[in-house]
mmCIF file of C-alpha atoms in Angstrom:
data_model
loop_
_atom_site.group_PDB
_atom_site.id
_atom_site.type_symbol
_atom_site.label_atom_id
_atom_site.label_comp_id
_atom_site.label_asym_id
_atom_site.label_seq_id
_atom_site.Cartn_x
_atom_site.Cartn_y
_atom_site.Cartn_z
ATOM 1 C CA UNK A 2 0.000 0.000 0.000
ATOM 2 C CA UNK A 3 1.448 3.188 -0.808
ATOM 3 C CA UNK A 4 2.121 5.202 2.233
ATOM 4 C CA UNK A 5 0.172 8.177 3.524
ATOM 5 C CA UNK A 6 1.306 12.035 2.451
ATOM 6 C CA UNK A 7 1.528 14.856 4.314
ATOM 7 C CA UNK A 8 2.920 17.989 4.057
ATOM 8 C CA UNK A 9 3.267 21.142 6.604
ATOM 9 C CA UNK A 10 2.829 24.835 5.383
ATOM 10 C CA UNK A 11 3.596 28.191 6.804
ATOM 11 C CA UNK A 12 1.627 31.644 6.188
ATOM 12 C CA UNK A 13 1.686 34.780 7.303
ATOM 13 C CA UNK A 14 -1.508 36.956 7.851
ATOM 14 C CA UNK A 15 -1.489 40.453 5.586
ATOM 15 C CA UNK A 16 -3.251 43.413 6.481
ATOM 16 C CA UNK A 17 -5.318 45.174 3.665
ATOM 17 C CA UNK A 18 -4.076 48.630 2.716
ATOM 18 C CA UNK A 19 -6.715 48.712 -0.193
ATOM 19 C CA UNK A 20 -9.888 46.492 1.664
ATOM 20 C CA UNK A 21 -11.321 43.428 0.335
ATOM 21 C CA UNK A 22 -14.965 44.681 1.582
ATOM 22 C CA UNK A 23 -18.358 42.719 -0.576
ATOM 23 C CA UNK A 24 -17.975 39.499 -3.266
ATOM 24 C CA UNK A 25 -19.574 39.284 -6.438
ATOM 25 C CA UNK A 26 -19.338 35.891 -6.229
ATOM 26 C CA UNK A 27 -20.107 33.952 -2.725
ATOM 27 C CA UNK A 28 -19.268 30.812 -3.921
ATOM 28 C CA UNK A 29 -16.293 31.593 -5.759
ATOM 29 C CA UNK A 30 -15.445 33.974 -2.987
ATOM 30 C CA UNK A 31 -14.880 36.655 -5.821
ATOM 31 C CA UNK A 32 -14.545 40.156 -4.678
ATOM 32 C CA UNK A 33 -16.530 43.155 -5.578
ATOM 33 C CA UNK A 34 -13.132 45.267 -6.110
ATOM 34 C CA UNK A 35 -9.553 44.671 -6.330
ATOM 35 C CA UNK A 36 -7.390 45.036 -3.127
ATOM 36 C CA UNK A 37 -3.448 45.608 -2.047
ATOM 37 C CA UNK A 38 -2.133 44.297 1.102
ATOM 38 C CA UNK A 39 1.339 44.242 2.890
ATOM 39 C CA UNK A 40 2.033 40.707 4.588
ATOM 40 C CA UNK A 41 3.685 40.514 7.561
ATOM 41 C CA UNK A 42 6.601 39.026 9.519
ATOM 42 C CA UNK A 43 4.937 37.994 12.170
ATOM 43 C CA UNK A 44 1.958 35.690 13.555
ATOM 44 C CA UNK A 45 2.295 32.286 11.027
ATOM 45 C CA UNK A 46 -0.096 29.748 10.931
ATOM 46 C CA UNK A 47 1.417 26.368 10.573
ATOM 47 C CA UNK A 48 -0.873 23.755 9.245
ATOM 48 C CA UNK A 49 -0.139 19.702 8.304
ATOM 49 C CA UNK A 50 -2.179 17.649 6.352
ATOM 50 C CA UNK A 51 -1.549 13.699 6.725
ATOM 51 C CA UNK A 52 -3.452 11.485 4.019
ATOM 52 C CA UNK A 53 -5.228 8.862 6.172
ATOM 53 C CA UNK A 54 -6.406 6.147 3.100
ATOM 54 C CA UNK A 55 -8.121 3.827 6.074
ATOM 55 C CA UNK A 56 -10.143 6.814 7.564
ATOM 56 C CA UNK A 57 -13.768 7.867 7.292
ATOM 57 C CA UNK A 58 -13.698 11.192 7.199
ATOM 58 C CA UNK A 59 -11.422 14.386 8.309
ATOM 59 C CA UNK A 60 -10.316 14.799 11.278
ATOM 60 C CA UNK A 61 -9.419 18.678 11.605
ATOM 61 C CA UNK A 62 -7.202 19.913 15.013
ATOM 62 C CA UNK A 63 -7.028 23.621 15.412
ATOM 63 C CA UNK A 64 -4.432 24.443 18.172
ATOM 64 C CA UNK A 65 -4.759 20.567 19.025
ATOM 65 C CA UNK A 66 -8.150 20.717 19.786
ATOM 66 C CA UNK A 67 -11.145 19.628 17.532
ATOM 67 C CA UNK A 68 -12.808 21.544 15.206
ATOM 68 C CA UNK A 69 -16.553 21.827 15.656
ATOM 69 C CA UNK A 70 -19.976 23.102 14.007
ATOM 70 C CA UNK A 71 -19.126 25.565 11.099
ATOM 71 C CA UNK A 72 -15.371 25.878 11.540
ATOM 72 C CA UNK A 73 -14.899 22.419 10.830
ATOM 73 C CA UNK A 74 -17.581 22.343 7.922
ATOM 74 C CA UNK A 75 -15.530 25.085 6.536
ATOM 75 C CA UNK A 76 -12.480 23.319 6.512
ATOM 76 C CA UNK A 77 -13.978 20.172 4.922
ATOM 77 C CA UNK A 78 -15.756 21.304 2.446
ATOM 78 C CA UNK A 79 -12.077 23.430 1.534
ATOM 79 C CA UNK A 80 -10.739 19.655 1.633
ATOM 80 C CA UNK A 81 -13.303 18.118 -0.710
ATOM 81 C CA UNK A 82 -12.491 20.775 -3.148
ATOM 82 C CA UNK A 83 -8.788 19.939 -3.024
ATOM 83 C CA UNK A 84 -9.483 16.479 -3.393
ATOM 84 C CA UNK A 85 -12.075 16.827 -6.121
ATOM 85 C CA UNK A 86 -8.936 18.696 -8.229
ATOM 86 C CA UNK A 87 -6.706 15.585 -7.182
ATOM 87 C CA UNK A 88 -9.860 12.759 -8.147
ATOM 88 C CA UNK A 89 -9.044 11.711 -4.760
ATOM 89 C CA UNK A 90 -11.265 10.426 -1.960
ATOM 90 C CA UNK A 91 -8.913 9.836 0.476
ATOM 91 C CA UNK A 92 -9.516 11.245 3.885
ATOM 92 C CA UNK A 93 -6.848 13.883 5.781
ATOM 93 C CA UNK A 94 -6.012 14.583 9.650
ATOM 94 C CA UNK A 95 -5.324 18.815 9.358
ATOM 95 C CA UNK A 96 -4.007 20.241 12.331
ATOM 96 C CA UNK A 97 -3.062 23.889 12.061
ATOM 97 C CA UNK A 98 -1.369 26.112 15.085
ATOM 98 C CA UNK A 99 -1.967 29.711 14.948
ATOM 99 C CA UNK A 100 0.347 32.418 16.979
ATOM 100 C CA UNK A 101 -2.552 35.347 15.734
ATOM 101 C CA UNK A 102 -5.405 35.982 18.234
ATOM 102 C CA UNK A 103 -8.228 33.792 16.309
ATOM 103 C CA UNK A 104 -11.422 36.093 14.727
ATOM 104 C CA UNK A 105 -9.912 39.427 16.356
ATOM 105 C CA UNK A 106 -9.535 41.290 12.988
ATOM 106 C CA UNK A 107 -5.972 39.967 12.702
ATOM 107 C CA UNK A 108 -6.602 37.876 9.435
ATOM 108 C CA UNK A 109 -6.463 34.595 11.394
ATOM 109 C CA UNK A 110 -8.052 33.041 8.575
ATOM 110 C CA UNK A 111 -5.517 34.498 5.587
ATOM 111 C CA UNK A 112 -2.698 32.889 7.095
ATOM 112 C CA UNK A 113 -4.513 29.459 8.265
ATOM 113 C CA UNK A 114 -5.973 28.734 4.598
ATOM 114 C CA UNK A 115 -2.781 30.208 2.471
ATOM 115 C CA UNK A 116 -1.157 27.616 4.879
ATOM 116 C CA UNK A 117 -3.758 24.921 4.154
ATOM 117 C CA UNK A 118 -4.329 25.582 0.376
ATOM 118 C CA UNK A 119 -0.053 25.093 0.332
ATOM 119 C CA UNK A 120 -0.269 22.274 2.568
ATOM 120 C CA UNK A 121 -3.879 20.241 1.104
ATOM 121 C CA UNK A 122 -2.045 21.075 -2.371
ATOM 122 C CA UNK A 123 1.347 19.622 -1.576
ATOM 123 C CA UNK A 124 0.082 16.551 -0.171
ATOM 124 C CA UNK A 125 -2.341 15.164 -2.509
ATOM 125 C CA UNK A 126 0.233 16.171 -5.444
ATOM 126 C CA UNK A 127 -1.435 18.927 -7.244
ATOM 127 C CA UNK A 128 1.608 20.454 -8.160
ATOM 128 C CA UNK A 129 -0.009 24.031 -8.827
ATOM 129 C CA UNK A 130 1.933 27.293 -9.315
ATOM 130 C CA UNK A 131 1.787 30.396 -7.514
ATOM 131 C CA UNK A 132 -1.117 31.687 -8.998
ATOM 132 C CA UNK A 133 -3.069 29.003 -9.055
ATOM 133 C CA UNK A 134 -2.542 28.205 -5.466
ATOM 134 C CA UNK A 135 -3.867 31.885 -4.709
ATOM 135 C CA UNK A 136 -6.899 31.004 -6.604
ATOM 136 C CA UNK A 137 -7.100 28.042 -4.281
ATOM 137 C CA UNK A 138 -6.365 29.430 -1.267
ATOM 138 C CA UNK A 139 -9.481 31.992 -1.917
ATOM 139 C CA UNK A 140 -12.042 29.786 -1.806
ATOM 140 C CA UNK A 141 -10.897 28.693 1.966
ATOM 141 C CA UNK A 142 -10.817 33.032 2.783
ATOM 142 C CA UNK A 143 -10.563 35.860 -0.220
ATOM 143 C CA UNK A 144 -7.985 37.373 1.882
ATOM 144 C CA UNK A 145 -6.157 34.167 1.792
ATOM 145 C CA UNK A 146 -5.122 34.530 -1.644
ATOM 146 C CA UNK A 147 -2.691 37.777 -0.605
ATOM 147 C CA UNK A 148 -1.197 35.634 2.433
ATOM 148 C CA UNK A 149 0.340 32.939 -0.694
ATOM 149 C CA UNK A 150 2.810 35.813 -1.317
ATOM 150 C CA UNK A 151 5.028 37.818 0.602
ATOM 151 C CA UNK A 152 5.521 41.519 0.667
ATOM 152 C CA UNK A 153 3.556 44.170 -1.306
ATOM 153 C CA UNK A 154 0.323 42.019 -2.978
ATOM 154 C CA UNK A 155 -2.534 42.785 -5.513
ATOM 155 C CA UNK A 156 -5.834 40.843 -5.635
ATOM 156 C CA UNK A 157 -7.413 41.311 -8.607
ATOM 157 C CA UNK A 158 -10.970 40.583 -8.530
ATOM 158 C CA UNK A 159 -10.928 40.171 -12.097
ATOM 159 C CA UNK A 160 -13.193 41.067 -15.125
ATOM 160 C CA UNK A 161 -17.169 41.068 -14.274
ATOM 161 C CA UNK A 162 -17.722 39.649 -18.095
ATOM 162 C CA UNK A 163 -15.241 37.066 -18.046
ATOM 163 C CA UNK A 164 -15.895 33.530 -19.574
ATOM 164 C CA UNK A 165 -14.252 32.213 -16.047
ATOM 165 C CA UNK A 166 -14.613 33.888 -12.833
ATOM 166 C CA UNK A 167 -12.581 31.491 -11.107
ATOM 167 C CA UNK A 168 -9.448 32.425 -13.241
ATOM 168 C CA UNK A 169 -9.673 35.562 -13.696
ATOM 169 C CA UNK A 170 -9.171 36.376 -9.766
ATOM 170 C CA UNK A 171 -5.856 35.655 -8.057
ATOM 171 C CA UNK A 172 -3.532 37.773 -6.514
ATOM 172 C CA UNK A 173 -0.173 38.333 -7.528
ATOM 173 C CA UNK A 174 3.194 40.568 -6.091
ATOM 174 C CA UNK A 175 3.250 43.846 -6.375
ATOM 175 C CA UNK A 176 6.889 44.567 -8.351
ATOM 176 C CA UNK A 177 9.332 46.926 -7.198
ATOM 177 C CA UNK A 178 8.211 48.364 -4.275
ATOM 178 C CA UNK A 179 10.397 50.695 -2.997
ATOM 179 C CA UNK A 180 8.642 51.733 0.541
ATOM 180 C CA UNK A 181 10.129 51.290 3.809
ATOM 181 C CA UNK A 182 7.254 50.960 6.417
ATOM 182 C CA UNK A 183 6.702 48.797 9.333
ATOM 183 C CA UNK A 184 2.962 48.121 11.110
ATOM 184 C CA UNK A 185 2.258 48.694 14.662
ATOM 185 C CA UNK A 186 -0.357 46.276 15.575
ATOM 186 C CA UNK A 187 -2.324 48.015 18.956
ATOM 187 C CA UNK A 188 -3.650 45.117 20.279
ATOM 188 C CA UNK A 189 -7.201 46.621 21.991
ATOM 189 C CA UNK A 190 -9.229 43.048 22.652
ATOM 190 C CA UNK A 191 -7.689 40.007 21.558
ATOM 191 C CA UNK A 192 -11.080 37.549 22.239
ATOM 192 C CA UNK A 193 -13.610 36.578 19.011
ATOM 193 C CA UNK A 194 -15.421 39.608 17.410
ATOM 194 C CA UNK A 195 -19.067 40.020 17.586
ATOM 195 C CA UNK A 196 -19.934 39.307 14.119
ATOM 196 C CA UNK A 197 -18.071 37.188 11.714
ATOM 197 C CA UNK A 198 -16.633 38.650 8.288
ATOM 198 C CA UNK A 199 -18.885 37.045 6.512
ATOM 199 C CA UNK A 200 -21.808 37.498 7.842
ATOM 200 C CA UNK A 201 -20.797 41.633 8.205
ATOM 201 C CA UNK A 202 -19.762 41.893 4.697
ATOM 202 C CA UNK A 203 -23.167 40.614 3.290
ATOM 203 C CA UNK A 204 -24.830 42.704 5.325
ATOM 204 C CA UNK A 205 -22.928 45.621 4.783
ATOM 205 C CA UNK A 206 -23.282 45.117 1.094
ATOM 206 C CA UNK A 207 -27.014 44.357 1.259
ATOM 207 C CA UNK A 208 -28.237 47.490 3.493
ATOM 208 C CA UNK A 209 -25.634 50.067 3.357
ATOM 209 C CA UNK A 210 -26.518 52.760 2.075
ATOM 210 C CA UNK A 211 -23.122 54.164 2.099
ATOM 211 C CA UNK A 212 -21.733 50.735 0.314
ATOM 212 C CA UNK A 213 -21.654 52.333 -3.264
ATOM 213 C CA UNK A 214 -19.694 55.000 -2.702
ATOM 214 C CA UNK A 215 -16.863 53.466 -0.397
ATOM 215 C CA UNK A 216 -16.926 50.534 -3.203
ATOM 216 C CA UNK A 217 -16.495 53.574 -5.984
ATOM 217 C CA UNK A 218 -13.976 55.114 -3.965
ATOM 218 C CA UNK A 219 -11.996 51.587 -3.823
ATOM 219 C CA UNK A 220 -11.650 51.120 -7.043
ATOM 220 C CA UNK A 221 -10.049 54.253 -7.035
ATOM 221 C CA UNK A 222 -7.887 53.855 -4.301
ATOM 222 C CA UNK A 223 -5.842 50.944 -5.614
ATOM 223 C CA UNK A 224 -3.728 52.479 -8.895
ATOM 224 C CA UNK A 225 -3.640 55.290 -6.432
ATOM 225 C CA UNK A 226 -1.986 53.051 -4.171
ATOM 226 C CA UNK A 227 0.095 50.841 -6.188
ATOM 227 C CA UNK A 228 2.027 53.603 -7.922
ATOM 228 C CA UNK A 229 2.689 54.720 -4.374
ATOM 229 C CA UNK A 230 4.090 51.736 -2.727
ATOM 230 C CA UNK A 231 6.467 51.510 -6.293
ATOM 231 C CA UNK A 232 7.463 55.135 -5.648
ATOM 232 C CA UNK A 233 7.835 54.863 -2.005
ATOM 233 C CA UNK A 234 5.381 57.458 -1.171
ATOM 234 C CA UNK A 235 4.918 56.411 2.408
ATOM 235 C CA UNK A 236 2.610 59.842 3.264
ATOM 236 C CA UNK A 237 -0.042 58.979 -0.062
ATOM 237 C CA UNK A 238 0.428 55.497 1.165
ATOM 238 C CA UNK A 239 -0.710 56.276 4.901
ATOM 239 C CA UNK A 240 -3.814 58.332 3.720
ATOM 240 C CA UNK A 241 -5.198 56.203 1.182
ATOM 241 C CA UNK A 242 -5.162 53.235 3.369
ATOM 242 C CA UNK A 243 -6.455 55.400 6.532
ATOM 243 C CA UNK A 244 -9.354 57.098 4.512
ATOM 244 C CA UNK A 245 -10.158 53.464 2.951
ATOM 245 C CA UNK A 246 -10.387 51.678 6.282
ATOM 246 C CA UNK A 247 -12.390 54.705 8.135
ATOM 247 C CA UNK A 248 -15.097 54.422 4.668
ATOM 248 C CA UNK A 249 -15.157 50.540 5.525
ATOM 249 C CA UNK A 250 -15.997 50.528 8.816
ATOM 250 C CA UNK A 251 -18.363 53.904 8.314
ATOM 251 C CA UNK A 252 -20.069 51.876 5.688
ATOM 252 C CA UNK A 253 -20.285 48.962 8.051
ATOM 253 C CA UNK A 254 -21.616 51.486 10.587
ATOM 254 C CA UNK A 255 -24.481 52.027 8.449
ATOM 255 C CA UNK A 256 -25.532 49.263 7.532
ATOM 256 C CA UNK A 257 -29.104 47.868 9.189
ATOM 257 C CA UNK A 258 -28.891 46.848 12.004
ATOM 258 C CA UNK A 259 -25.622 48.626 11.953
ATOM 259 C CA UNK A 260 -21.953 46.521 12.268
ATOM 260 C CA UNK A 261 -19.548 47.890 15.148
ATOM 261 C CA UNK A 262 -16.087 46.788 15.573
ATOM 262 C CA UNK A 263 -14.301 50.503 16.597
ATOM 263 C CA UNK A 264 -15.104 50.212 20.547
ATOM 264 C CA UNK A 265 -14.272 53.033 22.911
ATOM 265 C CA UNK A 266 -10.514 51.235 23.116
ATOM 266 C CA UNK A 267 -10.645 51.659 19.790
ATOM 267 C CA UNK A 268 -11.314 55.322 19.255
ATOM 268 C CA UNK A 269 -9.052 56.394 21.976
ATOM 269 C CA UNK A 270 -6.060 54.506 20.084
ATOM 270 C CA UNK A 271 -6.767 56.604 17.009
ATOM 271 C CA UNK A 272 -7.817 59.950 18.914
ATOM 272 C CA UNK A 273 -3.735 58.549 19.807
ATOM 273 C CA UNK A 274 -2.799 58.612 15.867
ATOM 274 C CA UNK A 275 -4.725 61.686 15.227
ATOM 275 C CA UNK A 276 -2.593 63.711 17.968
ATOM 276 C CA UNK A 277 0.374 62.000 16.862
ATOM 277 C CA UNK A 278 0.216 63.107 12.902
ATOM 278 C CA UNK A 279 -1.003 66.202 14.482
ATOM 279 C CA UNK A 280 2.585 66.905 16.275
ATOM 280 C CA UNK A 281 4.587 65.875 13.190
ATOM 281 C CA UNK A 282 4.768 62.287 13.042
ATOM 282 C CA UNK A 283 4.004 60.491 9.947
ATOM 283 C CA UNK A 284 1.286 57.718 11.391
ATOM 284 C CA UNK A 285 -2.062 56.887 10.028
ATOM 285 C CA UNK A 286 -4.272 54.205 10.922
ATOM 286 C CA UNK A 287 -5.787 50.974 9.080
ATOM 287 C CA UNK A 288 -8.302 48.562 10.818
ATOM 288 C CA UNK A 289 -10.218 45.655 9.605
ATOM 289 C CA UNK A 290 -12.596 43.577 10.805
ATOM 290 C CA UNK A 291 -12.568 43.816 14.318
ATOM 291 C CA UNK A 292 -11.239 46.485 17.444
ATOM 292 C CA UNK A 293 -7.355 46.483 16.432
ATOM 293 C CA UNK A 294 -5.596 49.371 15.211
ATOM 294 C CA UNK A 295 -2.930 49.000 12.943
ATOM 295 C CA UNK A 296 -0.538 51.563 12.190
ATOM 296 C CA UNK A 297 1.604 52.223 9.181
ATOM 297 C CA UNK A 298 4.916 54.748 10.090
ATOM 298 C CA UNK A 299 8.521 54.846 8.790
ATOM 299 C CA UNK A 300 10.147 51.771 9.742
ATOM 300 C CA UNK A 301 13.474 53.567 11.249
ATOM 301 C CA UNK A 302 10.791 55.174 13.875
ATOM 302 C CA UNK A 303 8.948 52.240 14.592
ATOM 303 C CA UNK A 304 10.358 50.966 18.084
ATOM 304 C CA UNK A 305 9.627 54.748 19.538
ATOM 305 C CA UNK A 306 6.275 55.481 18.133
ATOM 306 C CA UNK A 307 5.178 51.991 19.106
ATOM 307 C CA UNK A 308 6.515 52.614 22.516
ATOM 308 C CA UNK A 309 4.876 56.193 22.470
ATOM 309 C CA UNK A 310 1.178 54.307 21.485
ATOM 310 C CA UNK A 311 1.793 51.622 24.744
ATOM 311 C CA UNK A 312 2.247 54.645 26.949
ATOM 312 C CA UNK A 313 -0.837 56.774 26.033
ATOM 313 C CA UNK A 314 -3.435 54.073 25.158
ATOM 314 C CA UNK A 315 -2.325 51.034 27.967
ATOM 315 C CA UNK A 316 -2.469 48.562 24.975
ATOM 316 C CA UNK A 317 -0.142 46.180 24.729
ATOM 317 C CA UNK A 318 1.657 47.000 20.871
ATOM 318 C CA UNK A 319 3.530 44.889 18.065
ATOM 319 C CA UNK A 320 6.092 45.633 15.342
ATOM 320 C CA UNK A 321 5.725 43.858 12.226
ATOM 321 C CA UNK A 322 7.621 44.418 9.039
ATOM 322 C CA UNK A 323 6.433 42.325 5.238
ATOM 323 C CA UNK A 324 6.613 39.023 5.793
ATOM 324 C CA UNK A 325 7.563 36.003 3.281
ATOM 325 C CA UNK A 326 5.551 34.267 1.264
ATOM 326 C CA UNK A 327 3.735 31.102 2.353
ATOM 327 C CA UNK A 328 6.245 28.260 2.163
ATOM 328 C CA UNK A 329 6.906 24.288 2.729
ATOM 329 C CA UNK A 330 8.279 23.241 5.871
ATOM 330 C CA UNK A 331 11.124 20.313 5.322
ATOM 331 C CA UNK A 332 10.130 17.531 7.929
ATOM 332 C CA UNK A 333 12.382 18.325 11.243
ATOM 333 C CA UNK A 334 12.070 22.020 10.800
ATOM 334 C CA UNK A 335 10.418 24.173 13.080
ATOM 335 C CA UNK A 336 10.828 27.312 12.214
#
């Protein structure tokens, strides 16, 4: 009998200077607009995936305990569409560890299916390329398909007309980026947010009035934004994203009955930003889904103004820099 595979992937989360925000596609998990992300250094996922030809069905560990009710649907079904590519029917044990606070607006689930997509691919010998396996990793999370690359990344949702949605969106590097910026992660709650992406997304694109014009604005946004992370225009870089992320969560704000993530924590940390850019410093603030503030600056003044954000807002803070690409781990490695 020919033995079991498995294979163990590592992915980093990315944070969305240009939000993903609405799909055209739920099942596809196409987007409404294209986005840009940075991803970082910090916080992998680490997933295996062990063919199991005498089992049943999947058994899925997350942080060595096991997955239940919708989570581990989720996973599965990700699974069955891996294996449908391979014409396999052979079962898997998955068993991912995550280092990010899990649902906390910290794209958890970028880095944990960019590591599974790599991972599920590797092991039942799909042998995809780089773009493809961005294309696979969206259907686990959209936001997934940034976290297969390192660095500076464009999604491209991809023509509304074409022949094949699926194809036409992946995500891809962003060449020649010449910007050196580091995130400060202000970590305000680090327990599961309210309402899940998904379920804030549809609704957010189904009653918002407000939607249309943050979704115009997007579209915008992103050749604003790629030509300046190639020119290493940190200060249009720093206002796009901040004026994107304020629309998203404004948007979400609005929407009936209305989305909240920004708490009181949350507001005081960028009433924090707000004084800061006031005084001189070159800070502005992203957020996704969830409380946490991130915060782009010059990388050479990271360590103080991260240090300066701990001391006014009593929230614990963390440096990250781009990050690698999502990447094999050779059996005995554990880094």
């Amino acid at each position: 009998m020919t033995p079991p595979r498995a294979a163990t992937a590592v992915a980093h989360p990315n944070i969305a200077l240009v939000k993903y925000w609405g799909k055209r596609d739920e099942d596809l998990i196409i987007p409404c607009a294209d986005s840009l992300s940075m991803t970082l250094d910090v916080y992998p996922a680490t997933t295996t995936v062990l063919l199991k030809p005498d089992a049943a069905a999947d058994t899925v560990l997350i942080d060595d305990n096991p997955a239940q009710g919708e989570q581990l649907a989720r996973i599965t079904r990700f699974l069955d569409l891996v294996r449908s590519r391979a014409g396999s029917r052979t079962a898997a044990v998955m068993a991912t560890k995550n280092t990010v606070p899990v649902s906390a607006g910290l794209a958890s689930s970028a880095a944990g299916f960019a590591a599974l997509a790599l991972a599920a691919a590797q092991a039942y010998g799909l042998g995809l390329d780089r773009r493809a396996l961005s294309r696979l990793a969206r259907r686990g999370s959209g936001s997934a398909a940034r976290s297969v690359y390192g660095g500076f990344v464009h999604w491209r949702a991809g023509d509304s007309g074409a022949a094949d949605q699926d194809t036409a969106s992946y995500a891809e590097p962003v060449p020649d980026v010449t910007l050196d910026a580091a995130l400060i992660a202000v970590l305000v709650e680090r327990g599961p947010k309210p309402v899940s992406s998904r379920e804030a997304m549809r609704r957010t694109q189904r009653t918002s009035p407000a939607y249309p014009q943050w979704l115009a604005a997007t579209r915008d946004d992103v050749p604003l934004m790629r030509r300046a992370l190639i020119a290493g225009d940190l200060d249009t870089v720093g206002r796009i994203a901040e004026r994107n992320a304020m629309g998203m969560h404004h948007t979400m704000e609005t929407a009936r009955p209305p989305i909240v993530y920004r708490t009181a924590a949350s507001h005081h940390v960028l009433a924090q930003v707000y004084r800061q850019r006031r005084s001189g410093e070159r800070v502005w603030a992203t957020m996704d889904a969830g409380p946490n503030v991130k915060v782009l600056c010059p990388a050479p003044e990271a360590s103080r103004l991260a240090r300066e954000l701990r001391e006014a807002t009593g929230c614990p803070t963390l440096i990250a820099r781009t990050g690698p690409a999502a990447y094999l781990q050779e059996e005995g490695d554990d880094s």
